[in-house]
Amino acid sequence: MSRYHYVLGIETSCDETGVALASEQGVVAESLFSQADQHALFGGVVPELASRDHIRCLLPMIEQVLQQACVDKHQLAGIACTAGPGLMGALLIGTSMTNTLGYALGCPTLGIHHLEAHLLLPMLYDKQITWPFLGVLVSGGNTLMVQAHALGDYSVMGETLDDAVGEAFDKTAKLLGLAYPGGALLSRLAEKGRPGYFHCPRPMVNRPGMDFSFSGLKTHVAQTVANHQGPMNEQQRADLAYAFEDAVVDTLLIKIRRAVAATQLTTVVISGGVSANRVLRERLRHWQDSCGFRVRVCFPPLSHCTDNGAMIAYTGYERFLRGNFSQEPLQPLPRWQLEELES
Ligand code: KG4
């Protein structure tokens, strides 16, 4: 018998297939496959193609991760997968695989909330993060600000009323002629942009509260491109990308400062794909160092901002320790709210 409890984590909520193995030692093996190139041909995620590719990849990746860690499948103490929220077909692949393996191996299963896993992952790398904290999730499908009281105990303070911030990056990138998913590409283009050539509004900052709205920003960019005399050259596109990124980061910073003032929380955890954004990281670090009171801003490593298996294995392991097993077969929950979770 191994000295360790191993929990396998499976992520298939959208267009990344992620598998990882967690134990007392942390995440000991992982494998990730992004379908981005396949969906780029269509300018966005095609759900049916995503499901088919998860089926193709999942079993070989599970075998690869177990081999990497020299762990036999019979040594698994638990199997965790993303149960929601996400694409129905994609979630169905992960939950079916987990139910089947759990049944065949006689081992407990755990249905993990994708957003909780994003919020928890930085704790794997930074042991100074403790509950409670302010969680800011900025991804392709979600924009959410939460008071994270304890595992499974979250109060949503604000969320997007329309496009998620990553979605706004991707749609704006498309308007600027960049490939899907365009967030990182737009950010790279913006590095060559000059301040002051274009201006984008800061949506909803004059209204009280912590909600966001990013679709107007994308429309503003669309109108700027349409009203421009002739096609934009590379420099003008970079200037517009700069103005867009500046407005998004400013808006997030204003709401984060507001939330910190309202809650007095001193740890801020930013996660999700857009947390890889260089300008966002720099501006938040600058605020942390200059705000005059004790606040700590934490990010996941750049390699783990977007969806991955490690966040599911880690959250699965933490929940395994608390005995949060499922007695029933796991069901896919495409519209699962974070506040419905239990600790
Ligand atoms: O967390 P994630 O995999 O999405 C969901 O789970 O929904 O994040 C993907 C998103 C995409 O919208 C992508 O364009 C964006 O994160 N993204 C970025 C950057 N890197 C990834 N957005 C802005 N700047 C970046 N450096």
PDB file of N, CA and C and ligand atoms in Angstrom, residues 11 13-16 114-115 118 137-142 165-170 180-187 245 271-278 305-308 311, ligand 1:
ATOM      1  N   GLU A  11     -10.503  17.512 -15.952  1.00  0.00           N
ATOM      2  CA  GLU A  11     -11.158  18.760 -16.367  1.00  0.00           C
ATOM      3  C   GLU A  11     -11.580  18.646 -17.837  1.00  0.00           C
ATOM      4  N   SER A  13     -14.487  20.917 -18.964  1.00  0.00           N
ATOM      5  CA  SER A  13     -15.688  21.770 -19.002  1.00  0.00           C
ATOM      6  C   SER A  13     -15.835  22.563 -20.286  1.00  0.00           C
ATOM      7  N   CYS A  14     -14.708  22.773 -20.994  1.00  0.00           N
ATOM      8  CA  CYS A  14     -14.803  23.586 -22.220  1.00  0.00           C
ATOM      9  C   CYS A  14     -13.856  23.021 -23.280  1.00  0.00           C
ATOM     10  N   ASP A  15     -12.788  23.734 -23.604  1.00  0.00           N
ATOM     11  CA  ASP A  15     -11.946  23.280 -24.720  1.00  0.00           C
ATOM     12  C   ASP A  15     -10.540  22.865 -24.290  1.00  0.00           C
ATOM     13  N   GLU A  16     -10.353  22.595 -22.996  1.00  0.00           N
ATOM     14  CA  GLU A  16      -9.085  22.012 -22.559  1.00  0.00           C
ATOM     15  C   GLU A  16      -9.364  20.664 -21.909  1.00  0.00           C
ATOM     16  N   HIS A 114     -16.100  24.120 -11.117  1.00  0.00           N
ATOM     17  CA  HIS A 114     -14.987  24.648 -11.912  1.00  0.00           C
ATOM     18  C   HIS A 114     -14.460  25.984 -11.355  1.00  0.00           C
ATOM     19  N   LEU A 115     -15.362  26.860 -10.916  1.00  0.00           N
ATOM     20  CA  LEU A 115     -14.934  28.189 -10.462  1.00  0.00           C
ATOM     21  C   LEU A 115     -14.264  28.108  -9.091  1.00  0.00           C
ATOM     22  N   HIS A 118     -10.734  27.082  -9.802  1.00  0.00           N
ATOM     23  CA  HIS A 118      -9.899  28.218 -10.256  1.00  0.00           C
ATOM     24  C   HIS A 118      -9.457  29.055  -9.058  1.00  0.00           C
ATOM     25  N   LEU A 137     -12.420  36.183 -10.180  1.00  0.00           N
ATOM     26  CA  LEU A 137     -12.274  35.213 -11.258  1.00  0.00           C
ATOM     27  C   LEU A 137     -12.489  35.898 -12.593  1.00  0.00           C
ATOM     28  N   VAL A 138     -11.440  35.924 -13.407  1.00  0.00           N
ATOM     29  CA  VAL A 138     -11.521  36.596 -14.714  1.00  0.00           C
ATOM     30  C   VAL A 138     -11.148  35.587 -15.802  1.00  0.00           C
ATOM     31  N   SER A 139     -12.163  34.958 -16.384  1.00  0.00           N
ATOM     32  CA  SER A 139     -11.860  33.910 -17.360  1.00  0.00           C
ATOM     33  C   SER A 139     -12.637  34.148 -18.645  1.00  0.00           C
ATOM     34  N   GLY A 140     -12.581  33.148 -19.537  1.00  0.00           N
ATOM     35  CA  GLY A 140     -13.268  33.281 -20.819  1.00  0.00           C
ATOM     36  C   GLY A 140     -14.775  33.206 -20.674  1.00  0.00           C
ATOM     37  N   GLY A 141     -15.248  32.487 -19.657  1.00  0.00           N
ATOM     38  CA  GLY A 141     -16.689  32.313 -19.501  1.00  0.00           C
ATOM     39  C   GLY A 141     -17.271  33.011 -18.288  1.00  0.00           C
ATOM     40  N   ASN A 142     -16.430  33.521 -17.394  1.00  0.00           N
ATOM     41  CA  ASN A 142     -16.942  34.087 -16.141  1.00  0.00           C
ATOM     42  C   ASN A 142     -16.157  35.311 -15.687  1.00  0.00           C
ATOM     43  N   VAL A 165     -14.945  38.874 -19.047  1.00  0.00           N
ATOM     44  CA  VAL A 165     -13.826  39.717 -19.460  1.00  0.00           C
ATOM     45  C   VAL A 165     -12.963  39.033 -20.540  1.00  0.00           C
ATOM     46  N   GLY A 166     -12.742  37.722 -20.413  1.00  0.00           N
ATOM     47  CA  GLY A 166     -11.973  37.001 -21.435  1.00  0.00           C
ATOM     48  C   GLY A 166     -12.707  36.992 -22.779  1.00  0.00           C
ATOM     49  N   GLU A 167     -14.019  36.858 -22.685  1.00  0.00           N
ATOM     50  CA  GLU A 167     -14.863  36.879 -23.894  1.00  0.00           C
ATOM     51  C   GLU A 167     -14.722  38.243 -24.592  1.00  0.00           C
ATOM     52  N   ALA A 168     -14.712  39.322 -23.785  1.00  0.00           N
ATOM     53  CA  ALA A 168     -14.552  40.671 -24.357  1.00  0.00           C
ATOM     54  C   ALA A 168     -13.181  40.798 -25.020  1.00  0.00           C
ATOM     55  N   PHE A 169     -12.147  40.241 -24.378  1.00  0.00           N
ATOM     56  CA  PHE A 169     -10.809  40.244 -24.991  1.00  0.00           C
ATOM     57  C   PHE A 169     -10.852  39.507 -26.332  1.00  0.00           C
ATOM     58  N   ASP A 170     -11.483  38.325 -26.326  1.00  0.00           N
ATOM     59  CA  ASP A 170     -11.494  37.501 -27.542  1.00  0.00           C
ATOM     60  C   ASP A 170     -12.273  38.168 -28.674  1.00  0.00           C
ATOM     61  N   TYR A 180      -8.415  33.420 -32.815  1.00  0.00           N
ATOM     62  CA  TYR A 180      -9.042  32.964 -31.570  1.00  0.00           C
ATOM     63  C   TYR A 180      -8.127  31.971 -30.855  1.00  0.00           C
ATOM     64  N   PRO A 181      -8.029  31.946 -29.541  1.00  0.00           N
ATOM     65  CA  PRO A 181      -8.547  32.926 -28.589  1.00  0.00           C
ATOM     66  C   PRO A 181      -7.573  34.107 -28.510  1.00  0.00           C
ATOM     67  N   GLY A 182      -8.085  35.314 -28.660  1.00  0.00           N
ATOM     68  CA  GLY A 182      -7.204  36.443 -28.937  1.00  0.00           C
ATOM     69  C   GLY A 182      -6.713  37.229 -27.741  1.00  0.00           C
ATOM     70  N   GLY A 183      -7.098  36.848 -26.501  1.00  0.00           N
ATOM     71  CA  GLY A 183      -6.719  37.631 -25.321  1.00  0.00           C
ATOM     72  C   GLY A 183      -5.222  37.916 -25.243  1.00  0.00           C
ATOM     73  N   ALA A 184      -4.428  36.851 -25.294  1.00  0.00           N
ATOM     74  CA  ALA A 184      -2.979  37.020 -25.149  1.00  0.00           C
ATOM     75  C   ALA A 184      -2.406  37.759 -26.360  1.00  0.00           C
ATOM     76  N   LEU A 185      -2.966  37.488 -27.550  1.00  0.00           N
ATOM     77  CA  LEU A 185      -2.479  38.153 -28.773  1.00  0.00           C
ATOM     78  C   LEU A 185      -2.772  39.651 -28.724  1.00  0.00           C
ATOM     79  N   LEU A 186      -3.976  39.993 -28.239  1.00  0.00           N
ATOM     80  CA  LEU A 186      -4.337  41.414 -28.117  1.00  0.00           C
ATOM     81  C   LEU A 186      -3.378  42.113 -27.150  1.00  0.00           C
ATOM     82  N   SER A 187      -3.074  41.428 -26.058  1.00  0.00           N
ATOM     83  CA  SER A 187      -2.190  42.007 -25.061  1.00  0.00           C
ATOM     84  C   SER A 187      -0.797  42.253 -25.647  1.00  0.00           C
ATOM     85  N   GLU A 245      -7.263  47.476 -23.523  1.00  0.00           N
ATOM     86  CA  GLU A 245      -6.672  46.783 -22.365  1.00  0.00           C
ATOM     87  C   GLU A 245      -6.606  47.717 -21.147  1.00  0.00           C
ATOM     88  N   SER A 271      -7.735  34.849 -10.403  1.00  0.00           N
ATOM     89  CA  SER A 271      -7.478  33.621 -11.161  1.00  0.00           C
ATOM     90  C   SER A 271      -8.323  33.574 -12.416  1.00  0.00           C
ATOM     91  N   GLY A 272      -8.124  32.535 -13.228  1.00  0.00           N
ATOM     92  CA  GLY A 272      -8.775  32.439 -14.539  1.00  0.00           C
ATOM     93  C   GLY A 272      -7.839  32.948 -15.626  1.00  0.00           C
ATOM     94  N   GLY A 273      -8.164  32.660 -16.875  1.00  0.00           N
ATOM     95  CA  GLY A 273      -7.276  32.937 -18.013  1.00  0.00           C
ATOM     96  C   GLY A 273      -6.741  34.355 -18.074  1.00  0.00           C
ATOM     97  N   VAL A 274      -7.587  35.348 -17.773  1.00  0.00           N
ATOM     98  CA  VAL A 274      -7.153  36.743 -17.907  1.00  0.00           C
ATOM     99  C   VAL A 274      -6.178  37.145 -16.788  1.00  0.00           C
ATOM    100  N   SER A 275      -6.073  36.314 -15.746  1.00  0.00           N
ATOM    101  CA  SER A 275      -5.097  36.631 -14.687  1.00  0.00           C
ATOM    102  C   SER A 275      -3.664  36.492 -15.207  1.00  0.00           C
ATOM    103  N   ALA A 276      -3.509  35.950 -16.424  1.00  0.00           N
ATOM    104  CA  ALA A 276      -2.176  35.891 -17.042  1.00  0.00           C
ATOM    105  C   ALA A 276      -1.806  37.248 -17.644  1.00  0.00           C
ATOM    106  N   ASN A 277      -2.761  38.165 -17.724  1.00  0.00           N
ATOM    107  CA  ASN A 277      -2.515  39.445 -18.400  1.00  0.00           C
ATOM    108  C   ASN A 277      -1.422  40.260 -17.680  1.00  0.00           C
ATOM    109  N   ARG A 278      -0.409  40.627 -18.443  1.00  0.00           N
ATOM    110  CA  ARG A 278       0.759  41.311 -17.871  1.00  0.00           C
ATOM    111  C   ARG A 278       0.405  42.662 -17.255  1.00  0.00           C
ATOM    112  N   CYS A 305      -3.077  29.595 -15.393  1.00  0.00           N
ATOM    113  CA  CYS A 305      -4.176  30.581 -15.326  1.00  0.00           C
ATOM    114  C   CYS A 305      -5.409  30.041 -16.049  1.00  0.00           C
ATOM    115  N   THR A 306      -5.201  29.468 -17.226  1.00  0.00           N
ATOM    116  CA  THR A 306      -6.338  28.917 -17.970  1.00  0.00           C
ATOM    117  C   THR A 306      -6.684  27.528 -17.415  1.00  0.00           C
ATOM    118  N   ASP A 307      -7.765  26.950 -17.947  1.00  0.00           N
ATOM    119  CA  ASP A 307      -8.256  25.669 -17.424  1.00  0.00           C
ATOM    120  C   ASP A 307      -7.157  24.598 -17.425  1.00  0.00           C
ATOM    121  N   ASN A 308      -7.162  23.778 -16.392  1.00  0.00           N
ATOM    122  CA  ASN A 308      -6.147  22.715 -16.285  1.00  0.00           C
ATOM    123  C   ASN A 308      -6.643  21.628 -15.333  1.00  0.00           C
ATOM    124  N   MET A 311      -5.974  22.054 -11.084  1.00  0.00           N
ATOM    125  CA  MET A 311      -6.915  22.748 -10.182  1.00  0.00           C
ATOM    126  C   MET A 311      -8.035  21.801  -9.733  1.00  0.00           C
TER     127      MET A 311
HETATM  128  O1  KG4 B   1      -9.861  30.402 -17.654  1.00  0.00           O
HETATM  129  P1  KG4 B   1     -10.022  30.169 -19.116  1.00  0.00           P
HETATM  130  O2  KG4 B   1      -9.404  28.922 -19.697  1.00  0.00           O
HETATM  131  O3  KG4 B   1     -11.549  30.265 -19.547  1.00  0.00           O
HETATM  132  C1  KG4 B   1     -12.630  29.661 -18.936  1.00  0.00           C
HETATM  133  O4  KG4 B   1     -12.496  28.735 -18.107  1.00  0.00           O
HETATM  134  O5  KG4 B   1     -13.733  30.157 -19.269  1.00  0.00           O
HETATM  135  O6  KG4 B   1      -9.425  31.459 -19.840  1.00  0.00           O
HETATM  136  C2  KG4 B   1      -9.434  31.649 -21.231  1.00  0.00           C
HETATM  137  C3  KG4 B   1      -9.533  33.131 -21.504  1.00  0.00           C
HETATM  138  C4  KG4 B   1      -9.647  33.462 -22.986  1.00  0.00           C
HETATM  139  O7  KG4 B   1     -10.700  34.379 -23.154  1.00  0.00           O
HETATM  140  C5  KG4 B   1      -8.277  34.084 -23.291  1.00  0.00           C
HETATM  141  O8  KG4 B   1      -8.310  34.995 -24.367  1.00  0.00           O
HETATM  142  C6  KG4 B   1      -7.969  34.783 -21.994  1.00  0.00           C
HETATM  143  O9  KG4 B   1      -8.377  33.844 -21.006  1.00  0.00           O
HETATM  144  N1  KG4 B   1      -6.540  35.101 -21.835  1.00  0.00           N
HETATM  145  C7  KG4 B   1      -6.052  36.363 -21.757  1.00  0.00           C
HETATM  146  C8  KG4 B   1      -4.647  36.248 -21.636  1.00  0.00           C
HETATM  147  N2  KG4 B   1      -4.321  34.921 -21.646  1.00  0.00           N
HETATM  148  C9  KG4 B   1      -5.504  34.227 -21.764  1.00  0.00           C
HETATM  149  N3  KG4 B   1      -6.678  37.544 -21.776  1.00  0.00           N
HETATM  150  C10 KG4 B   1      -5.910  38.657 -21.653  1.00  0.00           C
HETATM  151  N4  KG4 B   1      -4.571  38.631 -21.550  1.00  0.00           N
HETATM  152  C11 KG4 B   1      -3.888  37.465 -21.527  1.00  0.00           C
HETATM  153  N5  KG4 B   1      -2.556  37.442 -21.409  1.00  0.00           N
END
